[in-house]
Amino acid sequence: MSTVQLDHAAAPPAAGASPGGGLGEKSGGRAAKDLTARVLMWLAFAVAVLPLAWILGATLVKGGHMLLDATWWTNSQAGITSRRVGGGAVHAIQGTLVQALVTALMSVPVGVLTAVYLVEYGRGRLARVISFMVDILTGVPSIVAGLFIYALWVTTFGFQRVAFAVCLALTLLMIPTIVRSTEEMLKLVPSELREASYALGVPKWKTIMRVVVPTAFSGIVTGILLGLARVMGETAPLIILGPYTKVIATDLFNGLMATLPTMINQDRTEALQPAVDRVWGASLTLILIVFLLNLLGRVIGRFSKVKG
Amino acid sequence: MTTSITGRSAVDDDPSGPVGDRASTGRLGDRIFGGLALGSGLLVVGIVTLVGLFLLWQAVPSLMKNEANFLLSREWNPSGEHPRFGIVDLVWGTLVTSVIAMLIAVPLGVAVALFITQYAPRWLSRPAASTIDLLAAVPSIVYGFWGLKIAGDYFQPVADVLQRTLGWIPLFTNENISAKSTLAFAGVVLAIMILPIVTAISREVFAQVPTTHKEGALALGATQWEMIRVAVLPYGRPGVISAAMLGLGRALGETLAVLILLSTLNPNADWTFSIFNGGSTFASRIAQGAGEFDTPQKTGAYIAAGLVLFIVTFVVNAAARVVIERRKAFTE
């Protein structure tokens, strides 16, 4: 916060350079450099925003009409060939949501508990090792996570490629996100709250469960939503572990289950217009879901800050 | 919230932080809960260790049967009685696309971070930061499809100019491949994808520059740009380096965008250094092979490639972490 204010305190002398007024007699060269830098920075921002606007605009223009059709939200692609118009994305939306939910169920407890350990218990070498490994897990490429689960699930255990295996791979990717965001939130909980609780004779674990975690709860939820948004868009593990199907499926342990990324992947090489439309439609749907989750996370995060 | 990707953890902060360590009483509830928390932490350590060991274990049998030099061969025929496969092409493809991505994303990301922390008016700096963060929310498969169907066509003229003017350098020779299917364009798309992480971390370190440093420079009559050069950039340098490394880690492992864009090479084609050629990265080759994981031996070859990718990203991310730690030791 204070730095933001400083920027404004700092602005007048810098701005004074260009019109040549003020106390500092800045030579033309230095003022010109300053101005060039200023222009370049604004330009850099514009350049960075351009692809975002371009992608969103293009997806909206090319895929928007698909989403306006009610069947998009009610039908699956069962019986529809890439030549034919029609069908919907319900099977893929459903698969994406189910897999995200299962992933969250597995990664949230592990992630939150790891963060609790790092903030409330962990000191010394072991905590450093765990923290380091969380970092490394953050950097594991999603395709490697998929490959690892493939090696474990299919090659070693001899199971089929099923939705649950995808969830396992996504869990690896989601845990570090949750650990880091939960850590941030737990650190914000004022230690006076903990001390007051201890002073009343409340055991440490109850203090954490009843005081610390509830205080940071909305922040933790925000982190979970952002983590979910991240794994929903992941495609690489799905390509290795989750073959596509056109019908609605619900069994995580048997058969195939479609998701939006695999739906995109299925038709992306097709030149036929109905298939191309479906790819844009599925892309837009996926972006919408991810953005909604992001937005929800940010809103919750903004309106319920831990008061330190 | 974006702080979660900086790799800064509670453990790195002052040990006298918000902790009531000695409050533990040894009661059953405390032992169970503390044990669960520790167990989760150890699980994370176990997972990472398992990933490495498992990939190694599955890769070794295939590597033993490999009749070509794994590190030096360009071939990729992992099936049959006489498997021959090597990773030279993959190393080259991954290296070229990542370097191009870094060359674009690091300067741009730093400039955007400077814009957000130093130049943007107050009403703009927060929305600007969120907007750049949203780039990370676009799924990578969408980047690939957008690049192939739309943005790639706008890259053709750029590629043409570069090939005409710089074609005498081996890096820029014309290989008669559509510009959107080249290593160069894959690198450009990767740059957009890693921009948010580079920006987020640079932004964070620039925001931490002590006010006294900045005021000192301004008081001595520095322009805003000079203040940034003498106070902000030197202070933020380690942060920018680690930001670049984390970005590199992402770029090395990005799969779908690269898979969609790059045209694969004919294995018998002559070797070229051109960035206007097709190719494969570790990630794209693995994703491509996913449909044909039928025999353990063949799968093992792809897992061997995955192991190399894992090791490389491990080293890059660990190095980023070390740089962050060094900076902490220096500033404290």
XYZ file of C-alpha atoms in Angstrom:
640
model
C 0.000 0.000 0.000
C 2.640 2.455 1.044
C 4.507 2.032 -2.218
C 1.432 2.960 -4.187
C 1.198 6.172 -2.288
C 4.846 6.820 -2.813
C 4.395 6.644 -6.549
C 2.239 9.670 -6.321
C 4.591 11.449 -4.021
C 7.277 10.657 -6.546
C 5.320 11.729 -9.583
C 5.635 15.507 -9.320
C 9.450 15.783 -9.556
C 9.520 13.313 -12.401
C 6.688 15.015 -14.214
C 8.430 18.318 -13.655
C 11.201 17.086 -15.872
C 9.313 17.148 -19.123
C 7.906 20.666 -19.164
C 11.282 21.920 -17.985
C 9.882 23.615 -14.888
C 10.621 22.800 -11.281
C 13.839 22.966 -9.368
C 15.921 20.268 -11.008
C 17.438 21.618 -14.171
C 17.404 18.429 -16.115
C 19.216 18.482 -19.371
C 17.181 17.709 -22.474
C 18.841 14.315 -22.901
C 17.902 13.089 -19.480
C 14.355 14.361 -19.757
C 14.029 12.718 -23.159
C 15.274 9.409 -21.764
C 12.803 9.665 -18.928
C 9.981 10.323 -21.353
C 11.080 7.472 -23.629
C 11.075 5.080 -20.684
C 7.617 6.237 -19.672
C 6.248 5.734 -23.172
C 7.923 2.330 -23.452
C 6.371 1.118 -20.208
C 2.875 2.104 -21.313
C 3.550 0.429 -24.627
C 4.748 -2.750 -22.937
C 1.501 -2.938 -21.026
C -0.512 -2.439 -24.191
C 1.490 -5.164 -25.942
C 0.886 -7.540 -23.039
C -2.856 -6.949 -22.982
C -3.216 -7.361 -26.744
C -3.040 -11.188 -26.887
C -5.539 -11.522 -24.055
C -8.047 -9.273 -25.781
C -7.331 -10.999 -29.086
C -7.867 -14.519 -27.748
C -11.006 -13.596 -25.836
C -12.413 -11.660 -28.785
C -11.663 -14.398 -31.299
C -13.114 -17.143 -29.124
C -16.218 -15.093 -28.469
C -16.775 -14.290 -32.142
C -16.126 -17.826 -33.380
C -17.676 -19.796 -30.541
C -20.315 -17.470 -29.142
C -23.118 -18.647 -31.384
C -22.587 -22.247 -30.218
C -23.301 -21.272 -26.635
C -26.479 -19.433 -27.566
C -28.006 -22.665 -28.786
C -29.866 -24.349 -25.929
C -28.847 -27.829 -27.070
C -25.214 -26.926 -26.279
C -26.135 -27.026 -22.603
C -28.531 -29.971 -22.742
C -27.149 -32.534 -25.204
C -24.036 -34.609 -25.577
C -22.245 -35.431 -28.815
C -23.656 -38.943 -28.874
C -24.282 -40.016 -32.437
C -22.920 -36.804 -33.960
C -20.133 -37.141 -36.506
C -17.707 -34.333 -37.220
C -19.578 -33.754 -40.481
C -22.885 -33.118 -38.760
C -24.015 -29.980 -37.025
C -25.612 -30.308 -33.640
C -25.187 -31.914 -30.293
C -23.945 -30.222 -27.198
C -21.133 -30.119 -24.714
C -22.934 -31.391 -21.667
C -20.887 -34.583 -21.531
C -17.638 -32.612 -21.529
C -18.796 -29.945 -19.082
C -20.022 -32.617 -16.737
C -16.769 -34.573 -16.999
C -14.676 -31.467 -16.383
C -16.685 -30.534 -13.296
C -16.752 -34.059 -11.863
C -13.019 -34.525 -12.310
C -12.295 -31.107 -10.820
C -14.454 -31.923 -7.809
C -12.764 -35.265 -7.187
C -9.365 -33.636 -7.635
C -10.290 -31.009 -5.080
C -11.511 -33.643 -2.626
C -8.115 -35.303 -2.761
C -5.833 -32.295 -2.878
C -7.526 -29.897 -0.455
C -6.963 -31.928 2.739
C -3.346 -32.693 1.853
C -2.653 -29.128 0.719
C -4.264 -27.398 3.670
C -2.705 -29.751 6.218
C 0.729 -29.283 4.655
C 0.288 -25.524 4.907
C -0.816 -25.888 8.538
C 2.326 -27.885 9.203
C 4.565 -25.313 7.538
C 2.996 -22.341 9.329
C 2.028 -23.743 12.729
C 4.391 -26.614 13.407
C 7.298 -26.752 11.039
C 10.690 -25.414 11.940
C 14.179 -26.452 11.037
C 15.484 -28.692 8.316
C 12.434 -30.922 7.800
C 10.151 -27.944 7.225
C 12.663 -26.539 4.754
C 12.766 -29.806 2.864
C 8.974 -29.940 2.679
C 8.776 -26.339 1.546
C 11.422 -27.015 -1.108
C 9.520 -30.052 -2.357
C 6.325 -28.014 -2.629
C 8.262 -25.645 -4.881
C 9.528 -28.493 -6.991
C 6.017 -29.908 -7.275
C 4.863 -26.478 -8.476
C 7.384 -26.738 -11.281
C 6.624 -30.297 -12.372
C 5.328 -30.054 -15.951
C 1.777 -31.344 -16.283
C 2.844 -33.849 -18.905
C 5.360 -35.335 -16.467
C 2.654 -35.584 -13.802
C 0.514 -37.446 -16.340
C 3.393 -39.684 -17.332
C 4.131 -40.511 -13.688
C 0.537 -41.511 -13.003
C 0.562 -43.531 -16.219
C 3.686 -45.367 -15.078
C 2.099 -46.013 -11.684
C -1.524 -46.664 -12.597
C -1.333 -48.390 -15.950
C 2.143 -49.870 -16.325
C 2.693 -50.944 -12.723
C -0.784 -51.700 -11.366
C -2.221 -52.732 -14.706
C -5.374 -50.630 -14.369
C -7.182 -49.033 -17.293
C -6.895 -45.424 -18.351
C -9.860 -43.965 -16.473
C -11.045 -40.627 -15.167
C -9.813 -41.360 -11.674
C -6.234 -41.632 -12.929
C -6.646 -38.179 -14.474
C -7.798 -36.885 -11.090
C -4.667 -38.326 -9.471
C -2.452 -36.494 -11.949
C -4.383 -33.255 -11.491
C -4.073 -33.643 -7.717
C -0.288 -33.486 -8.056
C -0.679 -30.195 -9.882
C -3.232 -28.733 -7.492
C -1.574 -29.521 -4.135
C 1.250 -26.958 -4.379
C -1.145 -24.170 -5.407
C -3.280 -24.859 -2.359
C -0.292 -25.129 -0.013
C 1.127 -21.769 -1.054
C -2.162 -19.852 -0.962
C -3.233 -21.390 2.358
C 0.175 -20.562 3.827
C -0.259 -16.939 2.810
C -3.617 -16.806 4.538
C -2.528 -18.573 7.735
C 0.424 -16.198 8.048
C -2.025 -13.292 8.056
C -3.883 -14.586 11.104
C -2.693 -12.388 13.980
C -0.758 -14.272 16.655
C -2.803 -12.492 19.351
C -5.725 -14.707 18.373
C -3.646 -17.830 18.926
C -2.214 -16.527 22.182
C -5.644 -15.605 23.519
C -6.818 -19.110 22.748
C -3.791 -20.726 24.391
C -4.242 -18.478 27.415
C -7.709 -19.925 27.838
C -6.177 -23.356 27.955
C -7.386 -24.471 24.530
C -5.130 -27.162 23.063
C -3.082 -26.287 20.013
C -4.970 -28.476 17.575
C -8.294 -27.031 18.682
C -6.874 -23.535 18.391
C -5.876 -24.267 14.827
C -9.190 -25.912 13.937
C -11.495 -23.485 15.738
C -9.619 -20.200 15.563
C -6.841 -20.094 12.983
C -8.419 -21.960 10.068
C -11.876 -20.334 10.416
C -10.256 -16.892 10.500
C -8.426 -17.615 7.272
C -11.282 -19.631 5.776
C -12.373 -17.347 2.950
C -8.775 -16.865 1.886
C -8.274 -20.600 1.798
C -11.420 -20.998 -0.316
C -10.066 -18.380 -2.713
C -6.871 -20.374 -3.094
C -8.825 -23.545 -3.747
C -10.924 -21.856 -6.435
C -7.817 -20.510 -8.171
C -6.224 -23.940 -7.969
C -9.347 -25.493 -9.463
C -9.328 -22.971 -12.265
C -5.772 -23.953 -13.026
C -6.298 -27.705 -13.201
C -9.510 -27.451 -15.209
C -7.622 -26.056 -18.156
C -4.889 -28.696 -18.006
C -4.870 -30.907 -21.042
C -1.560 -32.734 -21.118
C -2.359 -35.385 -18.460
C -5.747 -35.896 -20.097
C -4.127 -36.764 -23.381
C -2.098 -39.492 -21.699
C -4.705 -40.721 -19.240
C -8.184 -39.766 -20.394
C -9.397 -40.888 -23.794
C -12.389 -38.997 -25.200
C -15.945 -40.211 -25.482
C -18.999 -38.545 -26.959
C -21.476 -39.773 -24.403
C -22.238 -38.743 -20.865
C -20.337 -40.901 -18.413
C -20.388 -40.915 -14.655
C -18.187 -43.798 -13.581
C -14.765 -42.574 -12.521
C -13.292 -46.071 -12.413
C -14.721 -47.640 -15.540
C -14.853 -46.594 -19.138
C -14.205 -43.243 -20.681
C -15.173 -39.757 -19.602
C -15.124 -36.655 -21.758
C -13.819 -33.262 -20.644
C -13.750 -29.904 -22.387
C -9.991 -30.046 -23.101
C -10.255 -33.505 -24.652
C -13.294 -32.341 -26.634
C -11.167 -29.547 -28.068
C -8.321 -31.949 -28.689
C -10.611 -34.394 -30.466
C -11.737 -32.036 -33.219
C -8.865 -29.557 -33.419
C -7.351 -31.182 -36.503
C -10.670 -31.329 -38.366
C -11.204 -28.954 -41.268
C -14.977 -29.431 -41.410
C -16.923 -26.422 -40.221
C -19.194 -28.181 -37.684
C -16.129 -29.616 -35.962
C -14.292 -26.274 -36.009
C -17.345 -24.589 -34.506
C -17.439 -27.165 -31.765
C -13.771 -26.556 -30.935
C -14.362 -22.812 -30.578
C -17.527 -23.438 -28.588
C -15.767 -25.813 -26.214
C -12.856 -23.348 -25.880
C -15.213 -20.532 -24.980
C -17.080 -22.712 -22.486
C -13.806 -23.741 -20.846
C -12.547 -20.157 -20.689
C -15.869 -19.030 -19.215
C -15.772 -21.662 -16.476
C -12.138 -20.904 -15.630
C -12.749 -17.150 -15.590
C -15.860 -17.500 -13.466
C -13.906 -19.498 -10.897
C -11.121 -16.914 -10.983
C -13.573 -14.091 -10.557
C -15.390 -15.830 -7.731
C -12.065 -16.464 -5.999
C -11.028 -12.840 -6.323
C -14.367 -11.528 -5.101
C -14.343 -13.774 -2.044
C -10.734 -12.824 -1.434
C -11.404 -9.102 -1.693
C -14.494 -8.894 0.458
C -13.272 -11.014 3.293
C -9.689 -10.074 4.072
C -8.246 -11.281 7.337
C -8.005 -8.201 9.463
C -4.517 -8.060 10.876
C -3.072 -14.371 -4.212
C -0.509 -14.491 -6.941
C 2.130 -14.587 -4.243
C 1.569 -18.308 -4.148
C 3.816 -18.793 -7.125
C 6.824 -16.989 -5.744
C 7.936 -20.018 -3.835
C 8.173 -17.968 -0.677
C 7.048 -19.988 2.257
C 6.246 -19.465 5.897
C 9.380 -21.380 6.792
C 11.530 -18.761 5.117
C 10.139 -15.995 7.223
C 11.373 -14.955 10.593
C 11.220 -17.949 12.972
C 9.738 -15.718 15.643
C 6.653 -15.311 13.484
C 3.061 -16.114 14.390
C 3.797 -19.444 15.984
C 2.922 -20.779 19.383
C 5.256 -23.698 19.102
C 5.541 -24.490 22.765
C 1.790 -24.522 23.135
C 1.698 -28.175 22.183
C 0.774 -30.172 25.232
C 1.306 -33.696 24.075
C -2.373 -34.460 24.466
C -3.794 -37.129 22.200
C -5.653 -34.623 20.000
C -2.501 -32.599 19.522
C -0.446 -35.612 18.657
C -3.003 -36.823 16.108
C -3.498 -33.440 14.473
C 0.184 -32.589 14.451
C 0.872 -36.012 13.048
C -1.660 -35.510 10.244
C -0.127 -32.179 9.334
C 3.368 -33.650 9.339
C 2.103 -36.641 7.408
C 0.721 -34.408 4.650
C 4.023 -32.609 4.413
C 5.906 -35.881 4.202
C 3.424 -37.085 1.567
C 4.422 -34.156 -0.622
C 8.084 -35.046 -0.170
C 7.236 -38.657 -0.935
C 5.342 -37.770 -4.101
C 8.189 -35.776 -5.582
C 10.697 -38.486 -4.710
C 8.379 -41.145 -6.149
C 7.958 -39.235 -9.403
C 11.695 -39.246 -9.954
C 12.276 -42.844 -8.854
C 9.301 -44.234 -10.742
C 10.179 -42.586 -14.002
C 13.747 -43.838 -13.593
C 12.614 -47.376 -12.811
C 10.346 -47.506 -15.852
C 12.851 -45.910 -18.162
C 15.868 -48.063 -17.399
C 14.766 -51.321 -19.140
C 14.047 -49.474 -22.372
C 17.270 -47.537 -22.127
C 19.187 -50.787 -21.708
C 17.700 -52.209 -24.909
C 18.210 -48.991 -26.830
C 20.686 -49.578 -29.621
C 21.256 -45.924 -30.405
C 22.917 -43.360 -28.181
C 20.111 -41.891 -26.087
C 21.799 -38.532 -25.689
C 23.247 -38.127 -29.160
C 20.901 -39.823 -31.596
C 18.225 -38.119 -33.685
C 16.287 -41.321 -34.306
C 13.015 -42.163 -32.586
C 11.984 -45.759 -33.259
C 11.307 -47.109 -29.783
C 9.378 -50.229 -30.843
C 10.412 -53.569 -32.236
C 13.338 -55.888 -31.673
C 15.951 -53.219 -32.211
C 14.719 -50.000 -30.637
C 16.739 -46.942 -31.554
C 15.895 -43.614 -29.991
C 17.673 -40.452 -28.896
C 16.792 -36.997 -27.710
C 18.951 -34.598 -29.718
C 15.965 -33.273 -31.699
C 13.947 -32.867 -28.526
C 16.733 -30.997 -26.750
C 17.065 -28.654 -29.708
C 13.308 -28.047 -30.054
C 12.823 -27.466 -26.344
C 15.873 -25.217 -26.116
C 14.991 -23.054 -29.117
C 11.341 -22.521 -28.194
C 12.181 -21.783 -24.540
C 14.993 -19.362 -25.388
C 12.766 -17.454 -27.807
C 10.021 -17.357 -25.175
C 12.470 -16.024 -22.585
C 13.941 -13.405 -24.938
C 10.469 -11.964 -25.424
C 8.783 -12.592 -22.081
C 11.515 -11.491 -19.671
C 12.072 -7.923 -20.955
C 8.361 -7.490 -21.604
C 7.385 -8.940 -18.242
C 9.855 -6.708 -16.398
C 8.591 -3.664 -18.286
C 4.986 -4.521 -17.458
C 5.918 -5.055 -13.805
C 7.634 -1.651 -13.770
C 4.562 -0.155 -15.384
C 2.274 -1.622 -12.754
C 4.427 -0.697 -9.761
C 6.014 2.589 -10.852
C 4.113 4.209 -13.712
C 0.460 3.221 -13.683
C -1.919 5.659 -12.027
C -3.348 4.287 -8.835
C -6.759 3.426 -10.291
C -5.102 1.386 -13.031
C -2.367 -0.537 -11.261
C -4.590 -3.124 -9.568
C -6.829 -3.858 -12.578
C -3.719 -3.949 -14.767
C -2.151 -6.571 -12.530
C -5.325 -8.691 -12.532
C -5.590 -8.423 -16.301
C -2.089 -9.764 -16.838
C -2.827 -12.535 -14.333
C -5.822 -13.526 -16.438
C -3.432 -14.493 -19.234
C -2.495 -17.425 -17.013
C -6.129 -18.478 -16.790
C -6.477 -19.115 -20.522
C -6.004 -22.879 -20.992
C -2.926 -23.807 -22.953
C -4.858 -25.788 -25.542
C -6.750 -22.607 -26.397
C -3.459 -20.753 -26.930
C -2.402 -23.442 -29.342
C -5.631 -23.429 -31.301
C -5.707 -19.627 -31.436
C -2.113 -19.577 -32.674
C -2.812 -22.132 -35.365
C -6.096 -20.726 -36.645
C -5.692 -16.986 -36.172
C -2.508 -15.426 -34.870
C -0.166 -17.628 -36.907
C -1.134 -15.982 -40.176
C 0.046 -12.628 -38.869
C 3.431 -14.127 -38.083
C 4.057 -15.091 -41.715
C 5.136 -11.595 -42.863
C 7.459 -11.273 -39.863
C 9.024 -14.617 -40.686
C 9.365 -13.644 -44.358
C 11.220 -10.441 -43.494
C 13.562 -12.204 -41.084
C 14.308 -14.946 -43.594
C 14.985 -12.455 -46.386
C 17.248 -10.153 -44.403
C 18.949 -12.592 -42.043
C 18.646 -15.790 -44.072
C 22.444 -16.023 -44.422
C 22.644 -16.872 -40.716
C 21.913 -20.597 -40.192
C 19.345 -19.714 -37.514
C 17.109 -17.880 -39.966
C 17.234 -19.944 -43.143
C 13.994 -20.507 -44.987
C 12.818 -24.114 -44.664
C 9.614 -23.556 -46.649
C 7.372 -24.320 -43.711
C 4.286 -22.322 -42.879
C 5.452 -19.746 -40.319
C 2.890 -20.791 -37.729
C 4.251 -24.319 -37.571
C 7.818 -23.284 -36.789
C 9.869 -23.318 -33.614
C 9.978 -19.527 -33.814
C 6.227 -19.076 -33.586
C 5.841 -21.752 -30.906
C 8.370 -19.700 -28.924
C 6.317 -16.541 -29.416
C 3.168 -18.257 -28.124
C 5.115 -19.682 -25.177
C 6.274 -16.153 -24.401
C 2.661 -15.037 -23.997
C 1.985 -18.014 -21.767
C 4.888 -17.393 -19.369
C 4.429 -13.616 -19.318
C 2.051 -13.647 -16.324
C 4.443 -15.543 -14.061
C 7.414 -13.347 -14.974
C 5.286 -10.243 -14.425
C 3.767 -11.417 -11.150
C 7.088 -12.147 -9.461
C 8.918 -9.101 -10.826
C 5.980 -6.970 -9.743
C 6.233 -8.323 -6.257
C 9.937 -7.575 -5.811
C 9.602 -4.124 -7.365
C 6.819 -3.339 -4.917
C 9.157 -4.245 -2.059
C 11.886 -1.751 -2.947
C 12.379 0.304 0.214
C 10.804 3.714 -0.046
C 13.968 5.300 1.306
C 16.000 4.026 -1.666
C 13.579 5.566 -4.108
C 13.171 8.838 -2.244
C 16.929 9.088 -1.886
C 17.424 8.847 -5.612
C 14.660 11.350 -6.330
C 16.006 13.748 -3.709
C 19.341 13.746 -5.506
C 17.532 15.005 -8.583
C 17.146 11.771 -10.500
C 14.388 11.521 -13.070
C 11.903 8.748 -12.526
C 13.699 6.536 -15.030
C 17.056 7.197 -13.349
C 15.489 6.400 -10.002
C 14.271 3.087 -11.418
C 17.706 2.343 -12.850
C 19.679 3.078 -9.698
C 17.194 2.012 -7.013
C 14.465 -0.300 -8.307
C 16.244 -2.501 -10.839
C 19.336 -3.365 -8.757
C 17.172 -4.180 -5.773
C 14.877 -6.345 -7.857
C 17.549 -8.142 -9.882
C 17.615 -11.439 -7.926
C 13.823 -11.494 -7.994
C 13.807 -10.942 -11.741
C 16.352 -13.724 -12.223
C 14.242 -16.184 -10.275
C 11.125 -14.990 -12.100
C 12.862 -15.698 -15.383
C 13.861 -19.157 -14.187
C 10.353 -20.049 -13.061
C 9.120 -18.817 -16.441
C 11.727 -20.997 -18.110
C 10.515 -23.954 -16.050
C 7.014 -23.398 -17.413
C 8.182 -22.938 -20.981
C 10.211 -26.156 -20.923
C 7.203 -28.223 -19.914
C 4.414 -26.579 -21.915
C 2.761 -29.234 -23.970
C -0.437 -28.515 -25.807
C 0.315 -25.207 -27.471
C 3.568 -26.600 -28.807
C 1.966 -29.871 -29.834
C -0.721 -28.090 -31.834
C 1.609 -25.609 -33.502
C 4.812 -27.430 -34.377
C 4.968 -29.469 -37.527
C 6.981 -32.587 -36.852
C 10.073 -33.257 -38.882
C 10.731 -36.089 -41.229
C 13.265 -38.165 -39.295
C 15.379 -38.553 -42.419
C 15.545 -34.850 -43.156
C 18.921 -33.141 -42.960
C 19.792 -31.390 -39.743
C 19.265 -27.637 -39.783
C 19.756 -24.962 -37.183
C 16.881 -22.875 -38.498
C 14.280 -21.568 -36.071
C 11.931 -21.453 -39.065
C 11.750 -25.214 -39.127
C 9.416 -27.655 -37.474
C 10.508 -29.945 -34.683
C 9.512 -31.450 -31.372
C 9.977 -30.647 -27.720
C 10.152 -33.208 -24.935
C 6.588 -32.451 -23.935
C 5.145 -32.455 -27.442
C 6.874 -35.726 -28.363
C 5.477 -37.422 -25.251
C 1.971 -36.094 -25.882
C 2.201 -37.245 -29.482
C 3.253 -40.712 -28.432
C 0.511 -41.035 -25.816
C -1.762 -42.848 -28.262
C 0.801 -45.601 -28.839
C 1.843 -46.551 -25.331
C 1.245 -50.225 -26.099
C 4.354 -52.092 -25.026
C 6.318 -51.391 -21.827
C 9.451 -50.991 -23.916
C 7.940 -48.324 -26.140
C 6.329 -46.557 -23.188
C 9.683 -46.710 -21.420
C 11.300 -44.705 -24.185
C 8.782 -41.897 -23.734
C 9.158 -42.140 -19.972
C 12.914 -41.772 -20.412
C 12.261 -38.528 -22.284
C 9.883 -37.486 -19.498
C 12.569 -38.241 -16.924
C 15.012 -35.922 -18.672
C 12.346 -33.199 -18.740
C 11.639 -33.754 -15.039
C 15.313 -33.487 -14.141
C 15.788 -30.325 -16.189
C 12.735 -28.585 -14.696
C 13.806 -29.766 -11.232
C 17.211 -28.148 -11.664
C 15.764 -24.925 -13.091
C 13.184 -24.573 -10.321
C 15.669 -25.450 -7.599
C 18.037 -22.815 -8.985
C 15.237 -20.238 -8.919
C 14.620 -21.131 -5.305
C 18.312 -20.780 -4.430
C 18.399 -17.313 -5.980
C 15.396 -16.265 -3.883
C 17.045 -17.631 -0.719
C 20.306 -15.853 -1.477
C 18.456 -12.591 -1.860
C 16.770 -13.078 1.489
C 20.095 -13.740 3.177
C 21.420 -10.589 1.553
C 18.611 -8.237 2.474
C 18.056 -9.381 6.009
